[in-house]
Each structure stands twice: as structure tokens, then as C-alpha cells.
């Protein structure tokens, strides 16, 4: 049964779904690119994709955080149990944190490892960290374990969204779903 809920504004929905699609591409690319036995060409293409989409995601998360700062989220639906609202809040907080940490750790791993980030290098942006194997290895570990954490949190988030959208049909999912047919806000 659909219950009345206040939807997110169109820019918030656009940022959410744009980032969701990119993240859902980044997770498997990140895990596949580090597997042994891949062709050198496939591995290089996945690394280039992963690094450069990571730059884009960092820009989008900064934009999203700025937007959220200026446009707070609509209130949680009144029918949502307090424990679900609490878990949703903690999950969102952790996802936002990882969406900041992951590209920064990836950037540090790549630049401290002496590797290029093609999009930044093409713009002439100098490295913000010096080459250091120790720093690169630490950032690599943060990025690796963060990848597992973001995959788990994304799976939880998707599972909860599908639960609300398909099973409960309580309006929670539709708050973020794009409006059909240009409906008014």
C-alpha cells in the first residue's frame, strides 16, 4: 500500500541515480581489474576506466554534498519505524563517508605509486602527493577494504530499497525514483 511521502527534488534524484550507475560499474571493474590472468589490454582498460570514473565520482559527491547542505533531505515518512530510520541514516552516513574516502584513497594509491590518472594529467593537474611505496601501500589497503565495505553497504541499500518498493510498497522507494512523464515536483 503506497503511503504519502515527500519526494526528493529532481537534482537530488539525478545525482543519486547518476552516481548509483557509476558506482555499480566501478565495483565490479575494481574487483576484476586486480585479478591475475587477465589480458594486459583488458586490465589496463579497466584501470583507466576505474581511475577516471573515480575522479568523476569525487566531483559528483562534492556536488551532491553541497546540494544536500543547501537542500536538506525531505523528512522520513511518518510510518517508517524508528529502527529502520536509524539504520537508513547510519547506512547513508557510511555511504557518503566511503564516497569521499574511496576516491581520495584511490588517488593517493595511484599518485604515490607513480602511476597516471589520465584525466587529471591531461588537464595538467600536478600530483598532490609525492611518490612513496609505503603511502601507496597504505592507501591501496584502505581502497581495497573500502571497496568491500561500499559493496556491502550498496547491497544493503539496494535490498532495502527493493523491499520498500516491491514488497511493502509504502512510498519510501518512490521518494528517490525519477518521476514519470515530467510530473511536477
PDB file of C-alpha atoms in Angstrom:
ATOM      1  CA  UNK A   1       0.000   0.000   0.000  1.00  0.00           C
ATOM      2  CA  UNK A   2       1.500   3.336  -1.072  1.00  0.00           C
ATOM      3  CA  UNK A   3       1.536   5.920   1.674  1.00  0.00           C
ATOM      4  CA  UNK A   4       2.002   9.648   1.075  1.00  0.00           C
ATOM      5  CA  UNK A   5       5.659  10.623   1.312  1.00  0.00           C
ATOM      6  CA  UNK A   6       7.585  13.720   0.392  1.00  0.00           C
ATOM      7  CA  UNK A   7       9.880  13.052  -2.609  1.00  0.00           C
ATOM      8  CA  UNK A   8      13.437  14.221  -3.100  1.00  0.00           C
ATOM      9  CA  UNK A   9      13.860  17.127  -5.510  1.00  0.00           C
ATOM     10  CA  UNK A  10      14.857  16.374  -9.105  1.00  0.00           C
ATOM     11  CA  UNK A  11      18.553  17.393  -8.717  1.00  0.00           C
ATOM     12  CA  UNK A  12      18.941  15.064  -5.736  1.00  0.00           C
ATOM     13  CA  UNK A  13      17.353  12.212  -7.678  1.00  0.00           C
ATOM     14  CA  UNK A  14      19.529  12.924 -10.740  1.00  0.00           C
ATOM     15  CA  UNK A  15      22.714  12.938  -8.643  1.00  0.00           C
ATOM     16  CA  UNK A  16      21.660   9.772  -6.803  1.00  0.00           C
ATOM     17  CA  UNK A  17      20.918   7.737  -9.926  1.00  0.00           C
ATOM     18  CA  UNK A  18      23.908   9.037 -11.898  1.00  0.00           C
ATOM     19  CA  UNK A  19      26.226   8.120  -9.066  1.00  0.00           C
ATOM     20  CA  UNK A  20      24.466   4.794  -8.467  1.00  0.00           C
ATOM     21  CA  UNK A  21      25.033   3.712 -12.066  1.00  0.00           C
ATOM     22  CA  UNK A  22      28.683   4.743 -11.966  1.00  0.00           C
ATOM     23  CA  UNK A  23      29.264   3.019  -8.618  1.00  0.00           C
ATOM     24  CA  UNK A  24      27.567  -0.139  -9.826  1.00  0.00           C
ATOM     25  CA  UNK A  25      30.024  -0.144 -12.746  1.00  0.00           C
ATOM     26  CA  UNK A  26      33.023   0.729 -10.555  1.00  0.00           C
ATOM     27  CA  UNK A  27      32.596  -2.078  -8.018  1.00  0.00           C
ATOM     28  CA  UNK A  28      32.949  -4.997 -10.445  1.00  0.00           C
ATOM     29  CA  UNK A  29      35.564  -3.146 -12.520  1.00  0.00           C
ATOM     30  CA  UNK A  30      37.636  -2.610  -9.364  1.00  0.00           C
ATOM     31  CA  UNK A  31      37.448  -6.234  -8.300  1.00  0.00           C
ATOM     32  CA  UNK A  32      38.008  -7.646 -11.796  1.00  0.00           C
ATOM     33  CA  UNK A  33      40.965  -5.400 -12.692  1.00  0.00           C
ATOM     34  CA  UNK A  34      43.103  -6.790  -9.857  1.00  0.00           C
ATOM     35  CA  UNK A  35      42.572 -10.447 -10.805  1.00  0.00           C
ATOM     36  CA  UNK A  36      45.505 -12.383 -12.131  1.00  0.00           C
ATOM     37  CA  UNK A  37      45.332 -13.908 -15.579  1.00  0.00           C
ATOM     38  CA  UNK A  38      43.552 -11.025 -17.299  1.00  0.00           C
ATOM     39  CA  UNK A  39      44.836  -9.875 -20.642  1.00  0.00           C
ATOM     40  CA  UNK A  40      47.092  -6.841 -20.270  1.00  0.00           C
ATOM     41  CA  UNK A  41      44.790  -4.847 -22.548  1.00  0.00           C
ATOM     42  CA  UNK A  42      41.627  -5.603 -20.528  1.00  0.00           C
ATOM     43  CA  UNK A  43      43.402  -4.909 -17.254  1.00  0.00           C
ATOM     44  CA  UNK A  44      44.776  -1.585 -18.494  1.00  0.00           C
ATOM     45  CA  UNK A  45      41.361  -0.536 -19.836  1.00  0.00           C
ATOM     46  CA  UNK A  46      39.712  -1.387 -16.518  1.00  0.00           C
ATOM     47  CA  UNK A  47      42.360   0.571 -14.582  1.00  0.00           C
ATOM     48  CA  UNK A  48      41.935   3.611 -16.839  1.00  0.00           C
ATOM     49  CA  UNK A  49      38.137   3.401 -16.525  1.00  0.00           C
ATOM     50  CA  UNK A  50      38.274   2.942 -12.749  1.00  0.00           C
ATOM     51  CA  UNK A  51      40.707   5.808 -12.114  1.00  0.00           C
ATOM     52  CA  UNK A  52      38.957   8.318 -14.319  1.00  0.00           C
ATOM     53  CA  UNK A  53      35.411   7.472 -13.259  1.00  0.00           C
ATOM     54  CA  UNK A  54      36.720   7.734  -9.689  1.00  0.00           C
ATOM     55  CA  UNK A  55      37.672  11.360 -10.424  1.00  0.00           C
ATOM     56  CA  UNK A  56      34.184  11.968 -11.812  1.00  0.00           C
ATOM     57  CA  UNK A  57      32.575  10.349  -8.764  1.00  0.00           C
ATOM     58  CA  UNK A  58      34.597  12.530  -6.395  1.00  0.00           C
ATOM     59  CA  UNK A  59      33.367  15.617  -8.242  1.00  0.00           C
ATOM     60  CA  UNK A  60      29.787  14.329  -8.143  1.00  0.00           C
ATOM     61  CA  UNK A  61      29.936  13.510  -4.432  1.00  0.00           C
ATOM     62  CA  UNK A  62      31.257  17.007  -3.670  1.00  0.00           C
ATOM     63  CA  UNK A  63      28.419  18.449  -5.769  1.00  0.00           C
ATOM     64  CA  UNK A  64      25.946  16.150  -4.027  1.00  0.00           C
ATOM     65  CA  UNK A  65      27.163  17.134  -0.557  1.00  0.00           C
ATOM     66  CA  UNK A  66      26.990  20.822  -1.447  1.00  0.00           C
ATOM     67  CA  UNK A  67      23.490  20.337  -2.826  1.00  0.00           C
ATOM     68  CA  UNK A  68      22.434  18.383   0.288  1.00  0.00           C
ATOM     69  CA  UNK A  69      23.870  21.121   2.521  1.00  0.00           C
ATOM     70  CA  UNK A  70      21.745  23.730   0.742  1.00  0.00           C
ATOM     71  CA  UNK A  71      18.712  21.411   0.242  1.00  0.00           C
ATOM     72  CA  UNK A  72      18.141  19.098   3.211  1.00  0.00           C
ATOM     73  CA  UNK A  73      16.556  15.730   2.575  1.00  0.00           C
ATOM     74  CA  UNK A  74      12.788  15.550   2.980  1.00  0.00           C
ATOM     75  CA  UNK A  75      11.674  14.168   6.344  1.00  0.00           C
ATOM     76  CA  UNK A  76      11.493  10.424   6.759  1.00  0.00           C
ATOM     77  CA  UNK A  77       7.972   9.077   6.217  1.00  0.00           C
ATOM     78  CA  UNK A  78       5.982   9.076   9.474  1.00  0.00           C
ATOM     79  CA  UNK A  79       5.091   5.382   9.071  1.00  0.00           C
ATOM     80  CA  UNK A  80       8.760   4.305   8.948  1.00  0.00           C
ATOM     81  CA  UNK A  81       9.711   2.512  12.183  1.00  0.00           C
ATOM     82  CA  UNK A  82      12.357   4.359  14.213  1.00  0.00           C
ATOM     83  CA  UNK A  83      14.831   1.469  13.955  1.00  0.00           C
ATOM     84  CA  UNK A  84      14.584   1.491  10.147  1.00  0.00           C
ATOM     85  CA  UNK A  85      15.068   5.257  10.023  1.00  0.00           C
ATOM     86  CA  UNK A  86      18.131   4.882  12.289  1.00  0.00           C
ATOM     87  CA  UNK A  87      19.668   2.131  10.139  1.00  0.00           C
ATOM     88  CA  UNK A  88      18.918   4.105   6.966  1.00  0.00           C
ATOM     89  CA  UNK A  89      20.602   7.175   8.453  1.00  0.00           C
ATOM     90  CA  UNK A  90      23.692   5.219   9.510  1.00  0.00           C
ATOM     91  CA  UNK A  91      23.888   3.483   6.122  1.00  0.00           C
ATOM     92  CA  UNK A  92      23.615   6.796   4.262  1.00  0.00           C
ATOM     93  CA  UNK A  93      26.260   8.354   6.513  1.00  0.00           C
ATOM     94  CA  UNK A  94      28.621   5.413   5.901  1.00  0.00           C
ATOM     95  CA  UNK A  95      27.979   5.505   2.141  1.00  0.00           C
ATOM     96  CA  UNK A  96      28.683   9.244   1.970  1.00  0.00           C
ATOM     97  CA  UNK A  97      31.850   8.720   4.017  1.00  0.00           C
ATOM     98  CA  UNK A  98      33.050   5.964   1.717  1.00  0.00           C
ATOM     99  CA  UNK A  99      32.138   8.008  -1.362  1.00  0.00           C
ATOM    100  CA  UNK A 100      34.640  10.592  -0.113  1.00  0.00           C
ATOM    101  CA  UNK A 101      37.275   8.187   1.243  1.00  0.00           C
ATOM    102  CA  UNK A 102      37.363   5.809  -1.739  1.00  0.00           C
ATOM    103  CA  UNK A 103      38.371   8.262  -4.489  1.00  0.00           C
ATOM    104  CA  UNK A 104      40.837  10.012  -2.171  1.00  0.00           C
ATOM    105  CA  UNK A 105      42.449   6.699  -1.191  1.00  0.00           C
ATOM    106  CA  UNK A 106      42.460   5.652  -4.855  1.00  0.00           C
ATOM    107  CA  UNK A 107      44.066   8.933  -5.870  1.00  0.00           C
ATOM    108  CA  UNK A 108      46.754   8.614  -3.181  1.00  0.00           C
ATOM    109  CA  UNK A 109      47.407   4.978  -4.103  1.00  0.00           C
ATOM    110  CA  UNK A 110      47.835   5.829  -7.781  1.00  0.00           C
ATOM    111  CA  UNK A 111      49.877   9.010  -7.431  1.00  0.00           C
ATOM    112  CA  UNK A 112      52.047   7.771  -4.545  1.00  0.00           C
ATOM    113  CA  UNK A 113      52.623   4.652  -6.646  1.00  0.00           C
ATOM    114  CA  UNK A 114      53.871   6.807  -9.515  1.00  0.00           C
ATOM    115  CA  UNK A 115      51.013   5.991 -11.892  1.00  0.00           C
ATOM    116  CA  UNK A 116      48.968   8.367 -14.066  1.00  0.00           C
ATOM    117  CA  UNK A 117      45.389   9.494 -13.722  1.00  0.00           C
ATOM    118  CA  UNK A 118      44.805  10.255 -17.348  1.00  0.00           C
ATOM    119  CA  UNK A 119      42.011  12.837 -16.996  1.00  0.00           C
ATOM    120  CA  UNK A 120      43.877  14.867 -14.365  1.00  0.00           C
ATOM    121  CA  UNK A 121      47.203  14.551 -16.168  1.00  0.00           C
ATOM    122  CA  UNK A 122      45.603  15.735 -19.435  1.00  0.00           C
ATOM    123  CA  UNK A 123      44.440  18.879 -17.616  1.00  0.00           C
ATOM    124  CA  UNK A 124      47.952  19.466 -16.275  1.00  0.00           C
ATOM    125  CA  UNK A 125      46.933  18.980 -12.643  1.00  0.00           C
ATOM    126  CA  UNK A 126      50.072  18.175 -10.667  1.00  0.00           C
ATOM    127  CA  UNK A 127      50.230  15.303  -8.184  1.00  0.00           C
ATOM    128  CA  UNK A 128      49.215  16.323  -4.680  1.00  0.00           C
ATOM    129  CA  UNK A 129      51.259  13.543  -3.083  1.00  0.00           C
ATOM    130  CA  UNK A 130      54.858  12.510  -3.565  1.00  0.00           C
ATOM    131  CA  UNK A 131      55.835   9.080  -4.756  1.00  0.00           C
ATOM    132  CA  UNK A 132      56.083   6.752  -1.752  1.00  0.00           C
ATOM    133  CA  UNK A 133      55.713   2.997  -1.746  1.00  0.00           C
ATOM    134  CA  UNK A 134      54.674   2.956   1.926  1.00  0.00           C
ATOM    135  CA  UNK A 135      51.965   5.592   1.405  1.00  0.00           C
ATOM    136  CA  UNK A 136      50.806   3.865  -1.792  1.00  0.00           C
ATOM    137  CA  UNK A 137      50.526   0.506   0.004  1.00  0.00           C
ATOM    138  CA  UNK A 138      48.557   2.008   2.895  1.00  0.00           C
ATOM    139  CA  UNK A 139      46.177   3.782   0.510  1.00  0.00           C
ATOM    140  CA  UNK A 140      45.867   0.574  -1.522  1.00  0.00           C
ATOM    141  CA  UNK A 141      44.741  -1.322   1.606  1.00  0.00           C
ATOM    142  CA  UNK A 142      42.254   1.421   2.537  1.00  0.00           C
ATOM    143  CA  UNK A 143      40.868   1.393  -1.008  1.00  0.00           C
ATOM    144  CA  UNK A 144      40.673  -2.416  -1.150  1.00  0.00           C
ATOM    145  CA  UNK A 145      38.824  -2.843   2.154  1.00  0.00           C
ATOM    146  CA  UNK A 146      36.725   0.228   1.428  1.00  0.00           C
ATOM    147  CA  UNK A 147      35.694  -1.460  -1.819  1.00  0.00           C
ATOM    148  CA  UNK A 148      34.333  -4.428   0.119  1.00  0.00           C
ATOM    149  CA  UNK A 149      32.595  -2.084   2.569  1.00  0.00           C
ATOM    150  CA  UNK A 150      30.969   0.008  -0.153  1.00  0.00           C
ATOM    151  CA  UNK A 151      29.870  -3.145  -1.985  1.00  0.00           C
ATOM    152  CA  UNK A 152      28.238  -4.470   1.202  1.00  0.00           C
ATOM    153  CA  UNK A 153      26.568  -1.150   2.013  1.00  0.00           C
ATOM    154  CA  UNK A 154      25.351  -0.739  -1.566  1.00  0.00           C
ATOM    155  CA  UNK A 155      23.870  -4.241  -1.436  1.00  0.00           C
ATOM    156  CA  UNK A 156      22.099  -3.379   1.838  1.00  0.00           C
ATOM    157  CA  UNK A 157      20.847  -0.097   0.391  1.00  0.00           C
ATOM    158  CA  UNK A 158      19.566  -1.758  -2.786  1.00  0.00           C
ATOM    159  CA  UNK A 159      17.970  -4.570  -0.781  1.00  0.00           C
ATOM    160  CA  UNK A 160      16.170  -2.112   1.498  1.00  0.00           C
ATOM    161  CA  UNK A 161      15.028  -0.016  -1.476  1.00  0.00           C
ATOM    162  CA  UNK A 162      13.658  -3.089  -3.260  1.00  0.00           C
ATOM    163  CA  UNK A 163      11.968  -4.257  -0.049  1.00  0.00           C
ATOM    164  CA  UNK A 164      10.181  -0.909   0.241  1.00  0.00           C
ATOM    165  CA  UNK A 165       9.428  -0.654  -3.480  1.00  0.00           C
ATOM    166  CA  UNK A 166       8.323  -4.191  -4.294  1.00  0.00           C
ATOM    167  CA  UNK A 167       7.223  -5.845  -1.057  1.00  0.00           C
ATOM    168  CA  UNK A 168       5.976  -3.072   1.223  1.00  0.00           C
ATOM    169  CA  UNK A 169       5.012  -0.581  -1.491  1.00  0.00           C
ATOM    170  CA  UNK A 170       4.983   2.069   1.204  1.00  0.00           C
ATOM    171  CA  UNK A 171       6.241   5.054  -0.809  1.00  0.00           C
ATOM    172  CA  UNK A 172       9.798   5.019   0.564  1.00  0.00           C
ATOM    173  CA  UNK A 173      11.330   3.839  -2.728  1.00  0.00           C
ATOM    174  CA  UNK A 174       9.322   6.288  -4.820  1.00  0.00           C
ATOM    175  CA  UNK A 175      10.811   9.237  -2.894  1.00  0.00           C
ATOM    176  CA  UNK A 176      14.041   8.778  -4.887  1.00  0.00           C
ATOM    177  CA  UNK A 177      12.708   7.147  -8.053  1.00  0.00           C
ATOM    178  CA  UNK A 178      12.640   9.511 -11.077  1.00  0.00           C
ATOM    179  CA  UNK A 179       9.225  10.992 -11.676  1.00  0.00           C
ATOM    180  CA  UNK A 180       7.416   9.608 -14.703  1.00  0.00           C
ATOM    181  CA  UNK A 181       6.165  11.824 -17.511  1.00  0.00           C
ATOM    182  CA  UNK A 182       7.607  15.067 -16.199  1.00  0.00           C
ATOM    183  CA  UNK A 183       5.352  15.160 -13.131  1.00  0.00           C
ATOM    184  CA  UNK A 184       5.513  18.351 -11.097  1.00  0.00           C
ATOM    185  CA  UNK A 185       7.683  18.426  -8.014  1.00  0.00           C
TER     186      UNK A 185
END
